[in-house]
XYZ file of C-alpha atoms in Angstrom:
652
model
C 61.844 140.871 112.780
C 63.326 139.529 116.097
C 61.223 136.898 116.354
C 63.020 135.346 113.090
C 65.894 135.063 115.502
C 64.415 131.970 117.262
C 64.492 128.614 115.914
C 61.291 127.617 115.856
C 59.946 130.639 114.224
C 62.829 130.373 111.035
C 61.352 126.720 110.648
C 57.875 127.463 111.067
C 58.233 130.679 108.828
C 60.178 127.602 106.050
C 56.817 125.983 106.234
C 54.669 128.514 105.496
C 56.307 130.284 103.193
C 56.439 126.914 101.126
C 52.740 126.399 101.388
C 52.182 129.888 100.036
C 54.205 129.583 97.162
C 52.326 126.047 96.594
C 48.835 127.770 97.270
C 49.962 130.919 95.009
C 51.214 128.779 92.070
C 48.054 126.700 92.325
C 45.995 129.896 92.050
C 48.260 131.289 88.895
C 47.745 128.111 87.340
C 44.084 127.572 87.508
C 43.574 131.112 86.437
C 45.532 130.727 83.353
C 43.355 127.623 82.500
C 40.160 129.840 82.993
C 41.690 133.380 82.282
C 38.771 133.659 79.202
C 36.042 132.596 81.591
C 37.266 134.559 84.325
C 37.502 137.760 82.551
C 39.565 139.737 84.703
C 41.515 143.470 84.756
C 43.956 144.335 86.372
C 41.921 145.154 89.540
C 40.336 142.276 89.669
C 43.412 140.421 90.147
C 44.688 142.341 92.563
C 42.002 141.642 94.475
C 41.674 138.213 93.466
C 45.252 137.652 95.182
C 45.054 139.530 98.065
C 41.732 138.002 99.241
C 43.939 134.784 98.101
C 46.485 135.314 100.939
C 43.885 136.133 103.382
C 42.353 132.497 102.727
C 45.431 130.978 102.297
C 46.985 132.171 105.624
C 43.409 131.773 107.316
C 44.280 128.142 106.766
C 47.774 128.220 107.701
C 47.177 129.486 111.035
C 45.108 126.378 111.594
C 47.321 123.682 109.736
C 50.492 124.513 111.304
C 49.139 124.752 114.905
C 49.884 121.493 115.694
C 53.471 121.906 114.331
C 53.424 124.993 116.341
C 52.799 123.324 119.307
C 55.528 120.977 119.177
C 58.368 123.199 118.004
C 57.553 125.430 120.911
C 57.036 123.004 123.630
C 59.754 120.906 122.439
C 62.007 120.290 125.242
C 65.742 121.463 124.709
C 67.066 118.146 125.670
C 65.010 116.557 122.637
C 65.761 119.606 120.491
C 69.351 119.157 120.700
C 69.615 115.053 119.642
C 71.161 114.328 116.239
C 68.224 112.511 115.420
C 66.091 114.844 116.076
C 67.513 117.428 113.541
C 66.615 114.822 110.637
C 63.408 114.201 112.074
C 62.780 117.772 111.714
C 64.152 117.804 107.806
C 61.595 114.268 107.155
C 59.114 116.651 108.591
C 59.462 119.111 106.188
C 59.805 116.169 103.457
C 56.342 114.980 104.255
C 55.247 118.345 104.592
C 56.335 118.823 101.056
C 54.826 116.327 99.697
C 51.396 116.944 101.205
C 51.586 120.380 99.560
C 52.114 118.778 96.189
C 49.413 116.316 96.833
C 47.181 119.017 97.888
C 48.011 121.076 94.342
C 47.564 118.148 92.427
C 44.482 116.872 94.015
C 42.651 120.978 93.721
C 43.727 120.721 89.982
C 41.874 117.170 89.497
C 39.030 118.146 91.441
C 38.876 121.779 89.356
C 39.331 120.006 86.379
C 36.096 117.706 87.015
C 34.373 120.216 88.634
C 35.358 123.436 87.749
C 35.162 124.800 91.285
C 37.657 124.633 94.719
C 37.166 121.764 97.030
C 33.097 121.965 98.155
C 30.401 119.338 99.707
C 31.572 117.049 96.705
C 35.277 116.465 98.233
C 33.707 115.841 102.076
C 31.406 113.144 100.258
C 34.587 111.944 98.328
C 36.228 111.329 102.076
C 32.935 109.926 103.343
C 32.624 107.075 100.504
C 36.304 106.562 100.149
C 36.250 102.476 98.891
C 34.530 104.149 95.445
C 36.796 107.267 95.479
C 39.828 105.596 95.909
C 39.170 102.726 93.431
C 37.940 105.190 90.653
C 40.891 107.050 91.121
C 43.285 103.888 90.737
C 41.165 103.652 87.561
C 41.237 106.516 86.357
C 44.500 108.290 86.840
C 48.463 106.652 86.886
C 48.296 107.665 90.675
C 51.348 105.221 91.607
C 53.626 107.008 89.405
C 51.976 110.177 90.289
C 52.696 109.386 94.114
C 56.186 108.808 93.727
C 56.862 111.945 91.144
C 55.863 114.195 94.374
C 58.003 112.075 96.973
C 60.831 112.599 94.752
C 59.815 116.150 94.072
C 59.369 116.545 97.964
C 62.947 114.872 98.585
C 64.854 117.442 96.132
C 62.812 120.196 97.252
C 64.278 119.313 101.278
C 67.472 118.774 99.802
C 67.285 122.072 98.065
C 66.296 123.573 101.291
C 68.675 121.895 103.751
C 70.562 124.970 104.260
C 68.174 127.365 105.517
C 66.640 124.207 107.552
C 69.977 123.279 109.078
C 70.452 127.317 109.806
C 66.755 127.518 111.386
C 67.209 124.765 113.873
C 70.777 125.486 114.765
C 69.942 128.971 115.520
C 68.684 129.984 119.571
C 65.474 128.583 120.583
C 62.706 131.123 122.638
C 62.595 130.992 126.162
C 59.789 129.100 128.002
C 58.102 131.977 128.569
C 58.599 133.767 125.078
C 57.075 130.030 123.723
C 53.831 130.646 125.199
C 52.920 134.070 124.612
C 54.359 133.318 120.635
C 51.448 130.114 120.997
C 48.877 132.680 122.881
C 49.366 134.864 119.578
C 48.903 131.938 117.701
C 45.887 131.084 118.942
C 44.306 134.577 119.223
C 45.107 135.119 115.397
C 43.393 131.222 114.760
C 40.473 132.551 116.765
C 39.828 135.941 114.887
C 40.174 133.658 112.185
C 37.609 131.824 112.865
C 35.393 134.691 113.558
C 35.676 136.754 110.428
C 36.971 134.380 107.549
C 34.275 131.758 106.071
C 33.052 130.240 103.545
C 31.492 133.353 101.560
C 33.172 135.919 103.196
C 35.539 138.120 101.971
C 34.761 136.295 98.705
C 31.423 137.391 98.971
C 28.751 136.259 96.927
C 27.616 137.160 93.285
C 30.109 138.062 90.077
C 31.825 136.071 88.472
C 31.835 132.657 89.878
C 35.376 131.736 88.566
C 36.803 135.140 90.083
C 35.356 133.688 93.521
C 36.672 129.965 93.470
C 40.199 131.244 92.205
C 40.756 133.778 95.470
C 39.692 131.140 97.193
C 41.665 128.474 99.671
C 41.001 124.423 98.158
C 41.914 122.926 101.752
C 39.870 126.114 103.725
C 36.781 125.140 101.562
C 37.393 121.578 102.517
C 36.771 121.957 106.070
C 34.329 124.761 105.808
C 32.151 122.353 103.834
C 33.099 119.556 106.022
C 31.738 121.613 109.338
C 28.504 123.700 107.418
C 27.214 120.421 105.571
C 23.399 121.442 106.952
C 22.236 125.220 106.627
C 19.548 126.083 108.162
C 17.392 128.557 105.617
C 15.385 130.653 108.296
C 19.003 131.407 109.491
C 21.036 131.948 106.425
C 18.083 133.371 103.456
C 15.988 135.762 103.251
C 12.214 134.952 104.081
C 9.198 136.529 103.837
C 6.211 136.086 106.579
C 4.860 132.519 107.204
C 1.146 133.429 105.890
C 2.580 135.127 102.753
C 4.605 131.964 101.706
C 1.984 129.930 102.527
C -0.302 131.833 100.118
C 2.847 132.075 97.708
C 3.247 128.298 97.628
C -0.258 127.303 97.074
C -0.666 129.103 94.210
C 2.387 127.582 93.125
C 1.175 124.263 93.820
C -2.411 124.376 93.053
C -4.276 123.408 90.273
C -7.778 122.802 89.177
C -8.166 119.173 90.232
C -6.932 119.757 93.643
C -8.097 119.897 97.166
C -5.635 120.851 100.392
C -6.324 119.018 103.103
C -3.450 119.979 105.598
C -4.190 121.883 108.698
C -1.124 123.769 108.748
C -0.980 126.847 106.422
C 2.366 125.803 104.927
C 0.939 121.883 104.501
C 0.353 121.436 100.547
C -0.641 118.094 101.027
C -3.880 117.647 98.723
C -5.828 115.271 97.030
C -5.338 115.092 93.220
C -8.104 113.621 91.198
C -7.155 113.194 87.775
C -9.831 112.770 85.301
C -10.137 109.129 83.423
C -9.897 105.846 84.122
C -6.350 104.429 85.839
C -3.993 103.033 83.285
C -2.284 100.203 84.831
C 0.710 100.683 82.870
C 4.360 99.387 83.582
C 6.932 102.226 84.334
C 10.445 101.802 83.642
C 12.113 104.584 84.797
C 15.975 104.501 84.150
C 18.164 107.833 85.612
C 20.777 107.854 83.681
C 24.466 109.355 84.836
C 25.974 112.576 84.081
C 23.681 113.116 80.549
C 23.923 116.609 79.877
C 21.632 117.697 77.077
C 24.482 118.793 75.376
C 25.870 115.437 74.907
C 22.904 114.734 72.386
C 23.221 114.692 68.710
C 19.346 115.665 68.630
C 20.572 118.840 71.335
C 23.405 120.160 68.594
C 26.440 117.613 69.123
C 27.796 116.784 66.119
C 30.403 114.048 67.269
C 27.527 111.150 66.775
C 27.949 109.929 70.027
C 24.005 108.990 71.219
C 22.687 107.472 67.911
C 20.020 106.062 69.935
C 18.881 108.159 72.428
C 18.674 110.649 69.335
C 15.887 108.191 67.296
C 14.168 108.029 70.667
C 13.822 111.299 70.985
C 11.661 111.578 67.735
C 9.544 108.604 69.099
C 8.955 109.873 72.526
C 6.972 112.809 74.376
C 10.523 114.731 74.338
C 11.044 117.986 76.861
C 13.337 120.224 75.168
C 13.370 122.778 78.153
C 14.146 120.070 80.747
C 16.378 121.544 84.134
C 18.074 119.102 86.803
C 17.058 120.587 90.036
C 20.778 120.416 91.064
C 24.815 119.049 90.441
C 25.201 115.434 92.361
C 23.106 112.491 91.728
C 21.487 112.793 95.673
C 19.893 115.883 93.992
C 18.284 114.254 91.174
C 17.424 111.325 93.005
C 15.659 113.608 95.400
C 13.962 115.790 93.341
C 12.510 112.757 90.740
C 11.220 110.587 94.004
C 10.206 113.501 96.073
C 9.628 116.216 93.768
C 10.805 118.644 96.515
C 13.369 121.758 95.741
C 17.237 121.606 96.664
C 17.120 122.384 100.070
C 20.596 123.862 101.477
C 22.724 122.071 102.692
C 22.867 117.724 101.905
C 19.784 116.755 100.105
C 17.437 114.443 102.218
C 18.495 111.310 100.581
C 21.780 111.481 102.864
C 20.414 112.854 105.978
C 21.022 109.918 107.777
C 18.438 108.970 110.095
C 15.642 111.496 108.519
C 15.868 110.066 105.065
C 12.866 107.714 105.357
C 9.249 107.700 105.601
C 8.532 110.761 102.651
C 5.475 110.291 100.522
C 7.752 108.966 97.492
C 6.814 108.021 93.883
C 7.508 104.397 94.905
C 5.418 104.607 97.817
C 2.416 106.225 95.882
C 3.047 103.056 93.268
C 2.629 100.713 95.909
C 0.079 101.631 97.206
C -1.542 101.153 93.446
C -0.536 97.509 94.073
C 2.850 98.051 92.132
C 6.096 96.700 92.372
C 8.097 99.435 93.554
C 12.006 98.597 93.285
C 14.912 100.967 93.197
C 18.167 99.182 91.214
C 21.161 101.059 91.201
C 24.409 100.011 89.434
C 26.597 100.324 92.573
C 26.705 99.243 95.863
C 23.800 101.234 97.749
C 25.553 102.673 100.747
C 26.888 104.729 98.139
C 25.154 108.322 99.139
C 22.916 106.361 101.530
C 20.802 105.042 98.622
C 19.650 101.704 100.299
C 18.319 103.950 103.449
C 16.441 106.149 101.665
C 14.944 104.157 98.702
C 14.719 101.295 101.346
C 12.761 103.874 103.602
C 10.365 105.212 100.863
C 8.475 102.266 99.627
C 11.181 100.351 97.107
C 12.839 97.141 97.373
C 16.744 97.474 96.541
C 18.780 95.793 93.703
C 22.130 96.420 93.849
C 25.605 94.812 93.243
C 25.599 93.977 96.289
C 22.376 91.779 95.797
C 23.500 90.358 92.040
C 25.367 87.229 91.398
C 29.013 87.972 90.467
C 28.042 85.368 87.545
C 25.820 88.119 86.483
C 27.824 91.169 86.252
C 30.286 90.692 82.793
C 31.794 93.735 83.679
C 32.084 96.568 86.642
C 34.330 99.411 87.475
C 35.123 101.039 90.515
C 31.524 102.875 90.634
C 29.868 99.286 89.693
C 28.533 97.227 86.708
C 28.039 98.217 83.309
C 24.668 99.576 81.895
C 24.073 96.647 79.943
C 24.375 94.392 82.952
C 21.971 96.563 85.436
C 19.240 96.408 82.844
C 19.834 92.517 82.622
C 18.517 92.816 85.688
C 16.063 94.596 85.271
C 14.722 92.594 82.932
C 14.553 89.871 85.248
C 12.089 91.146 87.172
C 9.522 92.547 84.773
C 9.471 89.294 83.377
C 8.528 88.207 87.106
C 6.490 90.364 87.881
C 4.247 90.207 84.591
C 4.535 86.309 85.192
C 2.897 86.977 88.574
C 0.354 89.273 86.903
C 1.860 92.046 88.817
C 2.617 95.843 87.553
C 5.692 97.225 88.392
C 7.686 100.658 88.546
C 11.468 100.231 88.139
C 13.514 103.426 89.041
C 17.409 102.361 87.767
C 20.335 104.772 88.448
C 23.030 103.741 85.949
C 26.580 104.370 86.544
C 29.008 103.848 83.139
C 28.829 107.594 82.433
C 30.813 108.444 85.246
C 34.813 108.669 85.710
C 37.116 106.149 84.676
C 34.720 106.188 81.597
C 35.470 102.178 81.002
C 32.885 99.827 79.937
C 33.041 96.546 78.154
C 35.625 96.247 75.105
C 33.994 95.854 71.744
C 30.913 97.578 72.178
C 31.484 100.776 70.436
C 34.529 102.336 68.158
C 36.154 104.092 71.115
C 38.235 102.307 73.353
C 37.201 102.027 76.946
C 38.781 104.414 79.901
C 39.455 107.077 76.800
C 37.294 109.400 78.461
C 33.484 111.612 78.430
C 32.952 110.762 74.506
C 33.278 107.300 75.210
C 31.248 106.759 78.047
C 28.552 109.136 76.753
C 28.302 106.845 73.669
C 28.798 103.256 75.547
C 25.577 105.037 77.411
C 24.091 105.285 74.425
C 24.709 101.873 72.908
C 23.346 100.372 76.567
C 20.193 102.028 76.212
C 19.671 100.736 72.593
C 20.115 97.436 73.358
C 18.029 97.641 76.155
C 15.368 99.169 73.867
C 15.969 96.392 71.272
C 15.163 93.820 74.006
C 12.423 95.462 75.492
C 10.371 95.149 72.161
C 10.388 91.430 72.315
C 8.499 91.417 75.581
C 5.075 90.232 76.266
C 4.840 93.447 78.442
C 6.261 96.107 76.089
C 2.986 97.215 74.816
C 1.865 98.188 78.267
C 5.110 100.106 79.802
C 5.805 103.437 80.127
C 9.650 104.072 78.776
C 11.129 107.093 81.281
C 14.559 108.312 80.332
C 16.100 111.128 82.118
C 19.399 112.564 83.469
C 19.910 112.767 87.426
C 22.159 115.716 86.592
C 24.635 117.348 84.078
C 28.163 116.636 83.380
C 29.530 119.703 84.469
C 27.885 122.668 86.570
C 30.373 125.173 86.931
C 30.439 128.239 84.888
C 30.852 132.592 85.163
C 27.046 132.765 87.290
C 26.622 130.753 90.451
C 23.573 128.961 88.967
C 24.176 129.075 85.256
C 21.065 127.570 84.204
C 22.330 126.283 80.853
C 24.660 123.669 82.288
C 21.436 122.156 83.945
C 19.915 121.055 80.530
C 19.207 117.813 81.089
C 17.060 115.463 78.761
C 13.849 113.496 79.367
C 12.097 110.875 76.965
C 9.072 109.291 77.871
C 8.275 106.389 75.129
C 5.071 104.221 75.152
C 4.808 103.687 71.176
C 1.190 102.001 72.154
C -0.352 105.143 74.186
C 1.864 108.226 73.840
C 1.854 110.145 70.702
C 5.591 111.567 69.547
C 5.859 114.893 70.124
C 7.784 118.148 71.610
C 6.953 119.490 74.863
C 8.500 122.862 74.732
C 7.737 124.452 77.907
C 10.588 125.295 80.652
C 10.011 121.785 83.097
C 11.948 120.873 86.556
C 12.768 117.618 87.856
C 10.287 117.939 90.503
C 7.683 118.138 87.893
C 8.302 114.399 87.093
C 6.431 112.352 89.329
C 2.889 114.283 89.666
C 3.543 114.366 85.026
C 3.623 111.061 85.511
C 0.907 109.662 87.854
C -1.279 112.286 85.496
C -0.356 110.448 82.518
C -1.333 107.355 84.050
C -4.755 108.780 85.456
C -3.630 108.015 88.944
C -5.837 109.979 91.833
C -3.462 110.202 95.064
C -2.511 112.469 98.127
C 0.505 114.568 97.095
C 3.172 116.449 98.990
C 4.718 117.019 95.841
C 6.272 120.427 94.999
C 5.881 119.720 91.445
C 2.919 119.920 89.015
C 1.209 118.098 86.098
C 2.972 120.138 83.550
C 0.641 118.256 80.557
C -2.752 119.425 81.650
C -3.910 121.931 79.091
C -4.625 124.307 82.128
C -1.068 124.327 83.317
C 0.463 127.775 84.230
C 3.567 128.966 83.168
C 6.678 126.471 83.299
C 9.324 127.271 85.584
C 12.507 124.940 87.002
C 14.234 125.138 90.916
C 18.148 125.069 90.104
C 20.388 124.901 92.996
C 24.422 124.071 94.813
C 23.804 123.625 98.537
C 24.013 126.901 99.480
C 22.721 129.057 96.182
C 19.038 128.673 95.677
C 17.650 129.753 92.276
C 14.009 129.884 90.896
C 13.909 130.276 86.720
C 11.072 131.017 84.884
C 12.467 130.691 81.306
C 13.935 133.916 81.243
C 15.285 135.214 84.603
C 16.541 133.491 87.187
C 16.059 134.503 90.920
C 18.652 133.834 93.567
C 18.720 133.076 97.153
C 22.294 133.251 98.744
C 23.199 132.784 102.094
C 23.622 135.765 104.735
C 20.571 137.127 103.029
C 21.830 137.544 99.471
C 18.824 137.958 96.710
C 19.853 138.423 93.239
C 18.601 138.609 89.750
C 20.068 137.400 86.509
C 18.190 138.680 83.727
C 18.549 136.975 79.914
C 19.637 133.892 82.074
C 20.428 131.719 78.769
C 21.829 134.818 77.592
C 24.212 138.035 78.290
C 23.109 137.258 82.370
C 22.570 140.587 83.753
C 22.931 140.562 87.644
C 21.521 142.807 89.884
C 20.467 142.960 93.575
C 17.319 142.667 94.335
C 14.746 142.904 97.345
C 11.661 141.052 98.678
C 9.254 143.414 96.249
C 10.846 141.370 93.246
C 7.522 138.939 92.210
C 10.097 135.924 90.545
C 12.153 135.902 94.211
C 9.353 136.378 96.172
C 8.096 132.462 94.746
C 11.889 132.045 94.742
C 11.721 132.501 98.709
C 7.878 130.433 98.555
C 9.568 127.519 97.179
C 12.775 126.988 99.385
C 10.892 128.397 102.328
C 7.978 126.142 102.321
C 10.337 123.001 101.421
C 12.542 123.426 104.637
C 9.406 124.383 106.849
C 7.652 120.942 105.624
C 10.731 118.874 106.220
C 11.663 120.341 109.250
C 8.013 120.010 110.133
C 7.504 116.024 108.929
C 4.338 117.884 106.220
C 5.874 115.446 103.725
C 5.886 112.189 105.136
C 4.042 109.451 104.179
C 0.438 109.238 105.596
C -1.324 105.725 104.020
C -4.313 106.319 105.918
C -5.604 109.867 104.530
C -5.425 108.778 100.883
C -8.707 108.769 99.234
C -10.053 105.250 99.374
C -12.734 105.276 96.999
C -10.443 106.806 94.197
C -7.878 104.680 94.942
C -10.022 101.295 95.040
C -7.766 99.599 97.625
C -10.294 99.066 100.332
């Protein structure tokens, strides 16, 4: 090409071509991780690569603009300095070493995560003070650092030839500099216009086929600018009066009266039969527990001795699904009960996060102590602003003594010293004669997996296993404590995963890796047993405030899944952009640009097939997702004191 004749182009072409080996090499070597779980011929990786290097130079055309710019409106006087030459060859040095650091950091994140960089890396960025200490924790990342500036040094050294031939050689003329940008910029716009997030990866197959032809760094920024979709937009919907209808079925049950004005409002009085119980609730979310973890779920590695005798003195769900793969999701979902709606959950929309009819406002206005206590520090995922916002008070480790925390990690301190503190203030409260509802989030089952040394018979920071069991241990000796309590007797005992360990898999939503367990002990009023039926995390809070006889105004999404008229369990799954509805069998999808899918034998062989609006399961697939963005969007689930039934509620 005659454009290789120009100076700036050989360089620029250097670049490139060194980022696409990087990129391609990255690809080869994820795929041969995955190649079982990505089950692909010969066509399929054709096609994997080639909509590879569409992605890959989609982002190229954007990251080297700005080198772009400079090499072709360099001036010639600054071109031809000395300096300037090695200037040029510590550019390509750096550049070097941000490719490694790129490769390194998609294999990490793939390794974790089992998908390209997503909304998880852009809330990495966002909270770097935890990222960045985790990762000190975690990983040798000194060492690590100066392997790839070494690596990036040889590598220029290796290339000093070409480099020294490429800026030695003619530069472009002014003019032939600015229609070479123009082009530039043109391509960068097309770009823009016809390469994104889902497309030409499309939507549907195999999920690891998708993330491998896809771009790490492109996914970063896509997710980074599309961290909100809006669903009437991007999903299919059906007509306002028909999801309305849709929804209230959904929602509606026996002992319930709507009382919105709006069609779409589910806001309704619940009067559940009995007497209140003015019970304590303890309700502890515990990290990363995939059901698969559990001895009592089929692990044989012994690692949750506890939580396994628990299980055979509790009201156990064996069919319990995490309504999505970030603790923001589970959070939502157990204080809201409202679906995964696309884009960030609600807890970190900042400055519409507050003021939702929550669990812990429903509890105080029962004359509870509602309080939120959270391992970390609460800015984490904007926890303070929500719970703050929704009717809790916050304890966090920002709030506790460092004389109280015996241990902490990057994320914060240990299990055992959270429910320390939690202790404290039941034994407050029910020496004030005061009930109160505790919602924990714990943090020790998280990466760098340490946790105080001596505790269990694997050594801290030695990875899942260990932190799964120190879990484990935590929760026993929290249990052990608990029984010596004046106020044991009368507490409700929640235990419950905000999420799995690990989401990714061949479906977009494969509902198996959203297992999730949930143990609700109260030795004194509930009797052991298995509750079979297929549950969601949104079905938490209106399961509870039945158990405790509660009558209330709900905007819950959820339902009373213990009444003996309940209908058929079902559980919302969902990954900020893939929307899925799963009634125990199949599992209805909602993609963007309009995508609706089916996976029949979900659990099973997962049979996918497209689907239309005539499909019954995606029609409440569309009720559910639908009527949860129209009621946020529309304030239907905010917090409303003053309609709650006052002669139920005895607080007037």
């Amino acid at each position: 090409m005659p454009q290789l004749h120009y100076a700036q182009i050989r360089y620029l072409s250097i670049v490139v071509l060194a980022w696409l080996t990087v990129f391609t090499l990255t690809r080869s070597l994820l795929l041969v991780s995955h190649l079982a779980d990505a089950n692909i011929s010969i066509s399929n990786l054709m096609g994997l690569y080639a909509i590879g290097m569409i992605y890959d130079l989609s982002f190229l055309l954007y990251a080297t603009l700005p080198m772009a710019l400079y090499l072709l409106l360099c001036p010639r006087a600054i071109w031809q300095q000395r300096w300037h030459k090695k200037f040029m060859a510590s550019a390509m040095a750096l550049s070097l070493f941000v490719m490694l650091f790129t490769a390194v950091a998609e294999w990490l994140f793939w390794d974790e995560f089992g998908v390209r960089f997503n909304f998880i890396a852009v809330d990495y960025l966002v909270y770097s003070e935890e990222v960045i200490n985790n990762i000190l924790e975690s990983y040798p990342i000194y060492p690590l650092l100066a392997l790839l500036a070494i690596l990036a040094i040889g590598l220029t050294y290796i290339l000093r030839r070409p480099l020294a031939a490429a800026l030695d050689a003619p530069r472009m003329a002014p003019k032939q500099a600015l229609y070479s940008l123009g082009v530039l910029l043109l391509l960068a716009g097309l770009s823009s216009a016809f390469v994104g997030q889902n497309s030409p990866r499309g939507i549907g197959g195999n999920a690891y086929q998708r993330e491998l032809a896809s771009n790490g760094p492109f996914q970063f920024f896509a997710a980074f600018r599309n961290n909100e979709l809006d669903y009437q937009q991007f999903y299919s919907t059906l007509p306002e009066s028909e999801v309305a209808g849709l929804l209230r079925s959904e929602v509606s049950e026996p002992n319930t009266r709507f009382i919105g004005s709006d069609p779409l409002d589910i806001r309704r009085e619940i009067d559940n039969p009995g007497q209140p119980k003015r019970l304590n609730v303890v309700l502890v979310t515990i990290e990363s527990l995939s059901a698969k973890y559990l001895g009592s779920f089929g692990d044989n590695r012994g690692l949750t001795p506890n939580l396994d005798a628990l299980r055979k003195q509790s009201l156990a769900f064996s069919n319990f699904y995490a309504t999505g793969t970030r603790t923001d999701r589970g959070l939502e979902a157990i204080t809201l009960s409202i679906p995964p709606t696309p884009g960030r959950s609600i807890v970190k929309r900042i400055g519409r996060e507050a003021g939702y009819a929550s669990l812990g406002q429903q509890f105080a206005a029962q004359g509870y102590d509602s309080a939120f206590l959270y391992g970390g520090r609460g800015y984490f995922d904007n926890m303070n602003a929500f719970f703050g916002g929704n009717g809790y008070r916050i304890v966090d480790q920002s709030s506790v003594a460092e004389a109280d925390i015996a241990f902490k990690n990057a994320w914060g301190m240990s299990d055992e010293d959270l429910y320390k503190q939690a202790l404290k203030i039941a034994d407050a409260d029910h020496a004030a004669g005061k009930p109160f509802f505790l919602q924990l989030m714990t943090t020790s089952n998280h990466r760098p997996y340490t946790y105080p040394e001596g505790r269990i018979d694997i050594p801290s920071g030695d990875g899942r296993e260990g932190a799964v069991k120190y879990t484990d241990y935590a929760i026993g000796q929290l249990l052990a404590q608990v029984r010596e309590k004046p106020w044991f007797k009368d507490t409700l005992f929640v235990f419950v995963a905000d999420h799995t360990a690990g989401s990714a898999g061949k479906e977009d939503l494969p509902v198996a890796n959203y297992h999730i367990p949930l143990f609700i002990y109260a030795p004194e009023h509930i009797e052991p047993r298995e509750f079979t039926d297929v549950v969601s995390q949104i079905d938490l809070a209106p399961t509870l405030l039945g158990m405790l006889n509660i009558d209330y105004v709900s905007t819950f999404f959820g339902r009373n899944v213990l009444r003996e008229d309940r209908t058929a369990g079902r559980a919302l799954v969902g990954n900020y952009q893939h929307l899925g509805l799963f009634d125990g069998n199949n599992l209805a999808i909602l993609s963007p640009r309009r995508g609706m899918r089916k996976h029949e034998d979900a659990l099973g062989l997962s049979h996918e097939s497209i689907i239309g609006t005539d499909d019954g399961l995606l029609r409440r697939d569309i009720a559910y997702y639908q009527g949860a963005s129209y009621a946020f969007q529309k304030g239907l689930i905010a917090w409303r004191s003053g309609l709650l039934p006052d002669e139920k509620l005895g607080l007037r």
